CSV table of N, CA, C and O in Angstrom, one decimal:
chain,number,residue,atom,x,y,z
A,7,MET,N,-9.5,13.9,22.1
A,7,MET,CA,-10.3,13.1,21.2
A,7,MET,C,-9.5,11.8,20.9
A,7,MET,O,-8.3,11.9,20.5
A,8,PRO,N,-10.1,10.7,21.0
A,8,PRO,CA,-9.4,9.4,20.7
A,8,PRO,C,-9.2,9.1,19.2
A,8,PRO,O,-10.1,9.4,18.4
A,9,TYR,N,-8.0,8.6,18.8
A,9,TYR,CA,-7.7,8.4,17.4
A,9,TYR,C,-7.1,7.0,17.3
A,9,TYR,O,-6.5,6.5,18.2
A,10,THR,N,-7.3,6.4,16.1
A,10,THR,CA,-6.5,5.3,15.6
A,10,THR,C,-5.6,6.0,14.6
A,10,THR,O,-6.0,6.8,13.8
A,11,TYR,N,-4.3,5.5,14.5
A,11,TYR,CA,-3.4,6.1,13.6
A,11,TYR,C,-2.4,5.1,13.0
A,11,TYR,O,-2.3,4.0,13.5
A,12,ILE,N,-1.8,5.4,11.9
A,12,ILE,CA,-0.8,4.6,11.2
A,12,ILE,C,0.4,5.5,11.0
A,12,ILE,O,0.3,6.6,10.4
A,13,VAL,N,1.6,5.0,11.4
A,13,VAL,CA,2.8,5.7,11.0
A,13,VAL,C,3.6,4.8,10.1
A,13,VAL,O,3.6,3.6,10.2
A,14,ARG,N,4.4,5.4,9.2
A,14,ARG,CA,5.3,4.7,8.3
A,14,ARG,C,6.7,4.8,9.0
A,14,ARG,O,7.1,5.9,9.3
A,15,CYS,N,7.3,3.7,9.2
A,15,CYS,CA,8.6,3.7,9.8
A,15,CYS,C,9.7,3.9,8.7
A,15,CYS,O,9.5,3.7,7.5
A,16,ALA,N,10.9,4.2,9.2
A,16,ALA,CA,12.1,4.4,8.3
A,16,ALA,C,12.4,3.2,7.4
A,16,ALA,O,12.9,3.3,6.3
A,17,ASP,N,12.0,2.0,7.9
A,17,ASP,CA,12.3,0.8,7.1
A,17,ASP,C,11.1,0.4,6.2
A,17,ASP,O,11.0,-0.7,5.7
A,18,ASP,N,10.2,1.4,6.1
A,18,ASP,CA,9.0,1.2,5.2
A,18,ASP,C,8.0,0.2,5.7
A,18,ASP,O,7.2,-0.3,4.9
A,19,THR,N,8.0,0.0,7.0
A,19,THR,CA,6.9,-0.8,7.6
A,19,THR,C,5.9,0.1,8.2
A,19,THR,O,6.2,1.3,8.3
A,20,TYR,N,4.8,-0.4,8.7
A,20,TYR,CA,3.7,0.4,9.3
A,20,TYR,C,3.5,0.0,10.7
A,20,TYR,O,3.6,-1.2,11.1
A,21,TYR,N,3.2,0.9,11.5
A,21,TYR,CA,2.9,0.7,12.9
A,21,TYR,C,1.5,1.3,13.1
A,21,TYR,O,1.2,2.5,12.7
A,22,VAL,N,0.6,0.5,13.7
A,22,VAL,CA,-0.8,1.0,14.0
A,22,VAL,C,-1.0,1.2,15.5
A,22,VAL,O,-0.6,0.3,16.3
A,23,GLY,N,-1.5,2.3,15.9
A,23,GLY,CA,-1.8,2.5,17.3
A,23,GLY,C,-3.0,3.3,17.6
A,23,GLY,O,-3.7,3.7,16.6
A,24,SER,N,-3.3,3.6,18.8
A,24,SER,CA,-4.4,4.4,19.2
A,24,SER,C,-4.0,5.3,20.3
A,24,SER,O,-3.1,4.9,21.1
A,25,THR,N,-4.6,6.5,20.4
A,25,THR,CA,-4.1,7.5,21.4
A,25,THR,C,-5.1,8.6,21.5
A,25,THR,O,-6.1,8.7,20.7
A,26,TRP,N,-5.0,9.4,22.6
A,26,TRP,CA,-5.8,10.6,22.7
A,26,TRP,C,-5.2,11.8,22.0
A,26,TRP,O,-5.9,12.7,21.6
A,27,ASP,N,-3.9,11.8,21.7
A,27,ASP,CA,-3.2,13.0,21.1
A,27,ASP,C,-2.2,12.5,20.0
A,27,ASP,O,-1.1,12.0,20.4
A,28,VAL,N,-2.6,12.5,18.8
A,28,VAL,CA,-1.8,12.0,17.7
A,28,VAL,C,-0.5,12.7,17.6
A,28,VAL,O,0.6,12.0,17.5
A,29,GLU,N,-0.5,14.0,17.6
A,29,GLU,CA,0.8,14.7,17.5
A,29,GLU,C,1.8,14.3,18.6
A,29,GLU,O,3.0,14.1,18.3
A,30,ALA,N,1.3,14.3,19.8
A,30,ALA,CA,2.2,13.9,20.9
A,30,ALA,C,2.7,12.5,20.8
A,30,ALA,O,3.8,12.2,21.1
A,31,ARG,N,1.8,11.6,20.3
A,31,ARG,CA,2.2,10.2,20.2
A,31,ARG,C,3.2,10.0,19.1
A,31,ARG,O,4.2,9.2,19.3
A,32,VAL,N,3.1,10.7,18.0
A,32,VAL,CA,4.1,10.6,16.9
A,32,VAL,C,5.4,11.2,17.4
A,32,VAL,O,6.5,10.6,17.2
A,33,TRP,N,5.4,12.2,18.2
A,33,TRP,CA,6.6,12.8,18.8
A,33,TRP,C,7.3,11.7,19.7
A,33,TRP,O,8.5,11.6,19.7
A,34,GLN,N,6.4,11.1,20.5
A,34,GLN,CA,7.0,10.0,21.4
A,34,GLN,C,7.6,8.9,20.6
A,34,GLN,O,8.7,8.4,21.0
A,35,HIS,N,7.0,8.5,19.5
A,35,HIS,CA,7.6,7.4,18.7
A,35,HIS,C,8.9,7.8,18.1
A,35,HIS,O,9.8,7.0,17.9
A,36,ASN,N,9.1,9.1,17.9
A,36,ASN,CA,10.4,9.6,17.4
A,36,ASN,C,11.4,10.0,18.5
A,36,ASN,O,12.5,10.3,18.2
A,37,SER,N,11.0,9.9,19.7
A,37,SER,CA,11.9,10.2,20.8
A,37,SER,C,12.7,9.0,21.2
A,37,SER,O,12.3,7.9,20.9
A,38,PRO,N,13.9,9.2,21.8
A,38,PRO,CA,14.8,8.0,22.1
A,38,PRO,C,14.2,7.0,23.0
A,38,PRO,O,14.5,5.8,22.9
A,39,ASP,N,13.3,7.4,24.0
A,39,ASP,CA,12.9,6.4,25.0
A,39,ASP,C,11.4,6.3,25.3
A,39,ASP,O,11.0,5.6,26.2
A,40,LEU,N,10.5,7.0,24.5
A,40,LEU,CA,9.1,7.1,24.8
A,40,LEU,C,8.2,6.3,23.9
A,40,LEU,O,7.1,6.0,24.2
A,41,GLY,N,8.7,6.0,22.7
A,41,GLY,CA,7.9,5.3,21.7
A,41,GLY,C,7.7,3.8,22.0
A,41,GLY,O,8.4,3.3,22.9
A,42,ALA,N,6.9,3.2,21.2
A,42,ALA,CA,6.8,1.8,21.3
A,42,ALA,C,8.1,1.1,20.9
A,42,ALA,O,8.9,1.6,20.2
A,43,THR,N,8.3,-0.1,21.5
A,43,THR,CA,9.5,-0.9,21.2
A,43,THR,C,9.7,-1.1,19.7
A,43,THR,O,10.8,-1.0,19.2
A,44,TYR,N,8.6,-1.4,19.0
A,44,TYR,CA,8.7,-1.6,17.6
A,44,TYR,C,9.3,-0.4,16.8
A,44,TYR,O,10.1,-0.6,15.9
A,45,THR,N,8.9,0.8,17.2
A,45,THR,CA,9.3,1.9,16.4
A,45,THR,C,10.7,2.5,16.9
A,45,THR,O,11.3,3.2,16.1
A,46,ARG,N,11.1,2.1,18.0
A,46,ARG,CA,12.4,2.6,18.5
A,46,ARG,C,13.6,2.4,17.6
A,46,ARG,O,14.5,3.2,17.4
A,47,SER,N,13.6,1.2,17.0
A,47,SER,CA,14.7,0.9,16.1
A,47,SER,C,14.3,1.2,14.6
A,47,SER,O,15.1,0.8,13.7
A,48,ARG,N,13.2,1.8,14.4
A,48,ARG,CA,12.8,2.1,13.0
A,48,ARG,C,12.5,3.6,12.8
A,48,ARG,O,11.7,4.0,12.0
A,49,ARG,N,13.1,4.5,13.6
A,49,ARG,CA,12.9,5.9,13.5
A,49,ARG,C,13.7,6.5,12.3
A,49,ARG,O,14.7,5.9,11.9
A,50,PRO,N,13.2,7.6,11.8
A,50,PRO,CA,12.0,8.3,12.2
A,50,PRO,C,10.8,7.7,11.6
A,50,PRO,O,10.8,7.0,10.6
A,51,VAL,N,9.6,8.0,12.3
A,51,VAL,CA,8.3,7.6,11.8
A,51,VAL,C,7.6,8.8,11.3
A,51,VAL,O,7.8,9.9,11.8
A,52,THR,N,6.7,8.6,10.4
A,52,THR,CA,5.9,9.7,9.8
A,52,THR,C,4.4,9.3,9.8
A,52,THR,O,4.1,8.2,9.4
A,53,LEU,N,3.6,10.2,10.3
A,53,LEU,CA,2.1,9.9,10.3
A,53,LEU,C,1.6,9.9,8.9
A,53,LEU,O,1.8,10.8,8.1
A,54,VAL,N,0.9,8.8,8.6
A,54,VAL,CA,0.4,8.6,7.2
A,54,VAL,C,-1.2,8.5,7.2
A,54,VAL,O,-1.8,8.7,6.1
A,55,TRP,N,-1.8,8.3,8.4
A,55,TRP,CA,-3.2,8.2,8.4
A,55,TRP,C,-3.7,8.3,9.9
A,55,TRP,O,-3.0,7.8,10.8
A,56,SER,N,-4.8,8.9,10.1
A,56,SER,CA,-5.4,8.9,11.4
A,56,SER,C,-6.9,9.1,11.2
A,56,SER,O,-7.4,9.7,10.2
A,57,CYS,N,-7.7,8.7,12.2
A,57,CYS,CA,-9.1,8.8,12.2
A,57,CYS,C,-9.6,8.9,13.7
A,57,CYS,O,-9.1,8.2,14.5
A,58,TRP,N,-10.5,9.9,14.0
A,58,TRP,CA,-11.0,10.0,15.4
A,58,TRP,C,-12.2,9.2,15.6
A,58,TRP,O,-13.0,8.9,14.6
A,59,PHE,N,-12.4,8.9,16.8
A,59,PHE,CA,-13.5,8.0,17.2
A,59,PHE,C,-14.2,8.7,18.4
A,59,PHE,O,-13.7,9.6,19.1
A,60,ASP,N,-15.4,8.2,18.7
A,60,ASP,CA,-16.2,8.8,19.8
A,60,ASP,C,-15.7,8.3,21.2
A,60,ASP,O,-15.9,9.0,22.2
A,61,SER,N,-15.0,7.2,21.2
A,61,SER,CA,-14.5,6.7,22.5
A,61,SER,C,-13.1,6.0,22.3
A,61,SER,O,-12.8,5.6,21.2
A,62,ILE,N,-12.3,6.0,23.3
A,62,ILE,CA,-11.0,5.3,23.2
A,62,ILE,C,-11.2,3.8,23.0
A,62,ILE,O,-10.4,3.2,22.3
A,63,GLU,N,-12.3,3.3,23.5
A,63,GLU,CA,-12.6,1.8,23.3
A,63,GLU,C,-12.8,1.6,21.8
A,63,GLU,O,-12.3,0.6,21.2
A,64,GLN,N,-13.5,2.5,21.1
A,64,GLN,CA,-13.7,2.3,19.6
A,64,GLN,C,-12.4,2.4,18.9
A,64,GLN,O,-12.1,1.7,18.0
A,65,ALA,N,-11.6,3.4,19.3
A,65,ALA,CA,-10.3,3.6,18.6
A,65,ALA,C,-9.4,2.4,18.8
A,65,ALA,O,-8.7,2.0,17.9
A,66,PHE,N,-9.4,1.9,20.0
A,66,PHE,CA,-8.5,0.7,20.3
A,66,PHE,C,-9.0,-0.5,19.6
A,66,PHE,O,-8.2,-1.3,19.0
A,67,ALA,N,-10.4,-0.7,19.5
A,67,ALA,CA,-10.9,-1.8,18.7
A,67,ALA,C,-10.5,-1.7,17.2
A,67,ALA,O,-10.2,-2.7,16.6
A,68,TYR,N,-10.6,-0.5,16.7
A,68,TYR,CA,-10.2,-0.3,15.3
A,68,TYR,C,-8.7,-0.6,15.1
A,68,TYR,O,-8.3,-1.1,14.1
A,69,GLU,N,-7.9,-0.1,16.0
A,69,GLU,CA,-6.5,-0.4,16.0
A,69,GLU,C,-6.2,-1.9,15.9
A,69,GLU,O,-5.5,-2.3,15.0
A,70,LYS,N,-6.8,-2.7,16.7
A,70,LYS,CA,-6.6,-4.1,16.7
A,70,LYS,C,-7.1,-4.7,15.4
A,70,LYS,O,-6.5,-5.6,14.8
A,71,ARG,N,-8.2,-4.2,14.8
A,71,ARG,CA,-8.7,-4.7,13.5
A,71,ARG,C,-7.7,-4.4,12.4
A,71,ARG,O,-7.3,-5.3,11.7
A,72,VAL,N,-7.2,-3.2,12.4
A,72,VAL,CA,-6.2,-2.8,11.3
A,72,VAL,C,-4.9,-3.5,11.5
A,72,VAL,O,-4.2,-3.8,10.5
A,73,GLN,N,-4.5,-3.8,12.7
A,73,GLN,CA,-3.3,-4.5,12.9
A,73,GLN,C,-3.3,-5.9,12.2
A,73,GLN,O,-2.2,-6.4,11.9
A,74,GLY,N,-4.5,-6.5,12.1
A,74,GLY,CA,-4.6,-7.8,11.4
A,74,GLY,C,-4.6,-7.7,9.9
A,74,GLY,O,-4.7,-8.8,9.2
A,75,TRP,N,-4.6,-6.5,9.3
A,75,TRP,CA,-4.7,-6.4,7.9
A,75,TRP,C,-3.4,-6.6,7.2
A,75,TRP,O,-2.3,-6.3,7.7
A,76,SER,N,-3.5,-6.9,5.9
A,76,SER,CA,-2.3,-7.0,5.1
A,76,SER,C,-1.8,-5.6,4.8
A,76,SER,O,-2.5,-4.6,4.9
A,77,ARG,N,-0.5,-5.6,4.3
A,77,ARG,CA,0.1,-4.3,3.9
A,77,ARG,C,-0.8,-3.6,2.8
A,77,ARG,O,-1.0,-2.4,2.8
A,78,ARG,N,-1.2,-4.4,1.8
A,78,ARG,CA,-2.0,-3.9,0.7
A,78,ARG,C,-3.3,-3.2,1.2
A,78,ARG,O,-3.7,-2.2,0.7
A,79,LYS,N,-3.9,-3.9,2.2
A,79,LYS,CA,-5.2,-3.3,2.7
A,79,LYS,C,-4.9,-2.1,3.5
A,79,LYS,O,-5.7,-1.1,3.4
A,80,ARG,N,-3.9,-2.1,4.3
A,80,ARG,CA,-3.5,-0.8,5.0
A,80,ARG,C,-3.2,0.3,4.1
A,80,ARG,O,-3.6,1.5,4.3
A,81,GLU,N,-2.5,0.0,3.0
A,81,GLU,CA,-2.2,1.1,2.0
A,81,GLU,C,-3.4,1.6,1.3
A,81,GLU,O,-3.5,2.8,1.0
A,82,ALA,N,-4.4,0.7,1.1
A,82,ALA,CA,-5.7,1.2,0.5
A,82,ALA,C,-6.4,2.1,1.5
A,82,ALA,O,-6.9,3.2,1.1
A,83,LEU,N,-6.3,1.8,2.8
A,83,LEU,CA,-6.9,2.7,3.8
A,83,LEU,C,-6.2,4.0,3.8
A,83,LEU,O,-6.9,5.1,3.8
A,84,ILE,N,-4.9,4.0,3.8
A,84,ILE,CA,-4.1,5.2,3.8
A,84,ILE,C,-4.5,6.1,2.6
A,84,ILE,O,-4.6,7.3,2.7
A,85,ARG,N,-4.6,5.5,1.4
A,85,ARG,CA,-5.0,6.2,0.2
A,85,ARG,C,-6.5,6.7,0.1
A,85,ARG,O,-6.9,7.4,-0.8
A,86,GLY,N,-7.3,6.2,1.1
A,86,GLY,CA,-8.7,6.5,1.1
A,86,GLY,C,-9.5,5.7,0.2
A,86,GLY,O,-10.6,6.1,-0.2
A,87,GLU,N,-9.0,4.5,-0.3
A,87,GLU,CA,-9.7,3.7,-1.2
A,87,GLU,C,-10.6,2.7,-0.4
A,87,GLU,O,-10.4,1.5,-0.4
A,88,TYR,N,-11.6,3.2,0.2
A,88,TYR,CA,-12.5,2.5,1.1
A,88,TYR,C,-13.3,1.4,0.4
A,88,TYR,O,-13.5,0.3,1.0
A,89,ASP,N,-13.6,1.6,-0.9
A,89,ASP,CA,-14.4,0.6,-1.6
A,89,ASP,C,-13.5,-0.7,-1.9
A,89,ASP,O,-14.1,-1.8,-2.1
A,90,ALA,N,-12.2,-0.5,-1.9
A,90,ALA,CA,-11.3,-1.6,-2.2
A,90,ALA,C,-11.1,-2.5,-1.0
A,90,ALA,O,-10.6,-3.6,-1.1
A,91,LEU,N,-11.4,-2.1,0.2
A,91,LEU,CA,-11.0,-2.8,1.4
A,91,LEU,C,-11.6,-4.2,1.5
A,91,LEU,O,-10.9,-5.1,1.8
A,92,PRO,N,-12.9,-4.4,1.2
A,92,PRO,CA,-13.4,-5.8,1.3
A,92,PRO,C,-12.7,-6.8,0.3
A,92,PRO,O,-12.4,-7.9,0.6
A,93,ASP,N,-12.3,-6.3,-0.9
A,93,ASP,CA,-11.6,-7.1,-1.8
A,93,ASP,C,-10.2,-7.5,-1.4
A,93,ASP,O,-9.7,-8.4,-1.9
A,94,LEU,N,-9.7,-6.7,-0.5
A,94,LEU,CA,-8.3,-7.0,0.0
A,94,LEU,C,-8.3,-7.8,1.3
A,94,LEU,O,-7.2,-8.0,1.9
A,95,SER,N,-9.4,-8.3,1.7
A,95,SER,CA,-9.5,-9.1,2.9
A,95,SER,C,-8.8,-10.4,2.7
A,95,SER,O,-8.8,-11.0,1.7
A,96,ARG,N,-8.2,-10.8,3.8
A,96,ARG,CA,-7.5,-12.1,3.8
A,96,ARG,C,-8.5,-13.3,3.9
A,96,ARG,O,-8.2,-14.4,3.5
A,97,ARG,N,-9.7,-13.0,4.4
A,97,ARG,CA,-10.7,-14.0,4.6
A,97,ARG,C,-11.4,-14.4,3.3
A,97,ARG,O,-11.9,-13.5,2.7
A,98,ALA,N,-11.4,-15.6,3.0
A,98,ALA,CA,-12.0,-16.1,1.8
A,98,ALA,C,-13.5,-15.8,1.7
A,98,ALA,O,-14.0,-15.4,0.6
A,99,ALA,N,-14.2,-15.9,2.8
A,99,ALA,CA,-15.6,-15.6,2.8
A,99,ALA,C,-15.9,-14.2,2.4
A,99,ALA,O,-16.9,-13.9,1.6
A,100,VAL,N,-15.1,-13.2,2.8
A,100,VAL,CA,-15.3,-11.8,2.5
A,100,VAL,C,-15.0,-11.6,1.0
A,100,VAL,O,-15.7,-10.9,0.3
A,101,GLN,N,-13.9,-12.3,0.5
A,101,GLN,CA,-13.6,-12.2,-0.9
A,101,GLN,C,-14.7,-12.8,-1.8
A,101,GLN,O,-15.1,-12.2,-2.8
A,102,ARG,N,-15.3,-13.9,-1.3
A,102,ARG,CA,-16.4,-14.5,-2.1
A,102,ARG,C,-17.6,-13.6,-2.2
A,102,ARG,O,-18.2,-13.4,-3.2
A,103,ARG,N,-18.0,-12.9,-1.0
A,103,ARG,CA,-19.1,-12.0,-1.0
A,103,ARG,C,-18.9,-10.8,-1.9
A,103,ARG,O,-19.8,-10.4,-2.6
A,104,ALA,N,-17.6,-10.3,-1.9
A,104,ALA,CA,-17.3,-9.2,-2.8
A,104,ALA,C,-17.4,-9.6,-4.3
A,104,ALA,O,-17.9,-8.9,-5.1
A,105,ALA,N,-16.9,-10.8,-4.6
A,105,ALA,CA,-17.0,-11.3,-6.0
A,105,ALA,C,-18.5,-11.5,-6.4
A,105,ALA,O,-18.9,-11.2,-7.5
A,106,GLU,N,-19.3,-12.1,-5.5
A,106,GLU,CA,-20.7,-12.2,-5.8
A,106,GLU,C,-21.4,-10.9,-6.0
A,106,GLU,O,-22.2,-10.8,-6.9
A,107,ARG,N,-21.1,-9.9,-5.2
A,107,ARG,CA,-21.6,-8.6,-5.3
A,107,ARG,C,-21.3,-8.0,-6.7
A,107,ARG,O,-22.1,-7.3,-7.3
A,108,ASP,N,-20.1,-8.3,-7.2
A,108,ASP,CA,-19.6,-7.7,-8.4
A,108,ASP,C,-20.0,-8.6,-9.6
A,108,ASP,O,-19.6,-8.3,-10.8
A,109,GLY,N,-20.6,-9.8,-9.4
A,109,GLY,CA,-21.1,-10.7,-10.4
A,109,GLY,C,-19.9,-11.5,-11.0
A,109,GLY,O,-20.1,-12.2,-12.0
A,110,GLY,N,-18.8,-11.6,-10.3
A,110,GLY,CA,-17.7,-12.4,-10.8
A,110,GLY,C,-17.5,-13.7,-10.1
A,110,GLY,O,-16.5,-14.3,-10.3
A,111,PHE,N,-18.4,-14.1,-9.3
A,111,PHE,CA,-18.3,-15.4,-8.5
A,111,PHE,C,-18.6,-16.6,-9.4
A,111,PHE,O,-19.6,-16.6,-10.1
A,112,GLU,N,-17.7,-17.6,-9.3
A,112,GLU,CA,-18.0,-18.8,-10.0
A,112,GLU,C,-18.0,-19.9,-8.9
A,112,GLU,O,-17.0,-20.0,-8.1
A,113,ALA,N,-19.0,-20.7,-8.9
A,113,ALA,CA,-19.2,-21.7,-7.9
A,113,ALA,C,-18.1,-22.8,-8.0
A,113,ALA,O,-17.7,-23.1,-9.1
A,114,GLN,N,-17.6,-23.2,-6.8
A,114,GLN,CA,-16.6,-24.3,-6.8
A,114,GLN,C,-17.3,-25.6,-6.8
A,114,GLN,O,-18.2,-25.8,-6.0
A,115,ALA,N,-16.8,-26.6,-7.6
A,115,ALA,CA,-17.5,-27.9,-7.6
A,115,ALA,C,-17.0,-28.7,-6.5
A,115,ALA,O,-15.9,-28.6,-6.0
C-alpha cells in the first residue's frame, strides 16, 4: 500500500517521503547506506506521521505538497489538527479566505 510519511530526525528536523512500505523505509533511513542523503547525517529518525493512499502517484503528489509546508503546518498535521492547516498556509490568499470564513477579515485600502 502506498504511503506518504514524515520522520523526525535526530536534529529535530523533518523529512517527508513516500513509499510502498513505511516500516522498511524507516529502517532504511536508519541504516548506514540505504536512507536518503538528508537523513544519513541526521540519524536516528523516528516515524511521526503516515497516511496511505490509493496509488503511489497520489502518495508522491502529497509528499511534494507537504514538503513545501512550514514547520508549524507539518506539526499541525502530525498532531492531527486538520482544521488548522488552512490558517497555517504560507499563501496570503489562503489566509485571507480562512479569515473571511471566520469573519475576521478586514479589507485592505
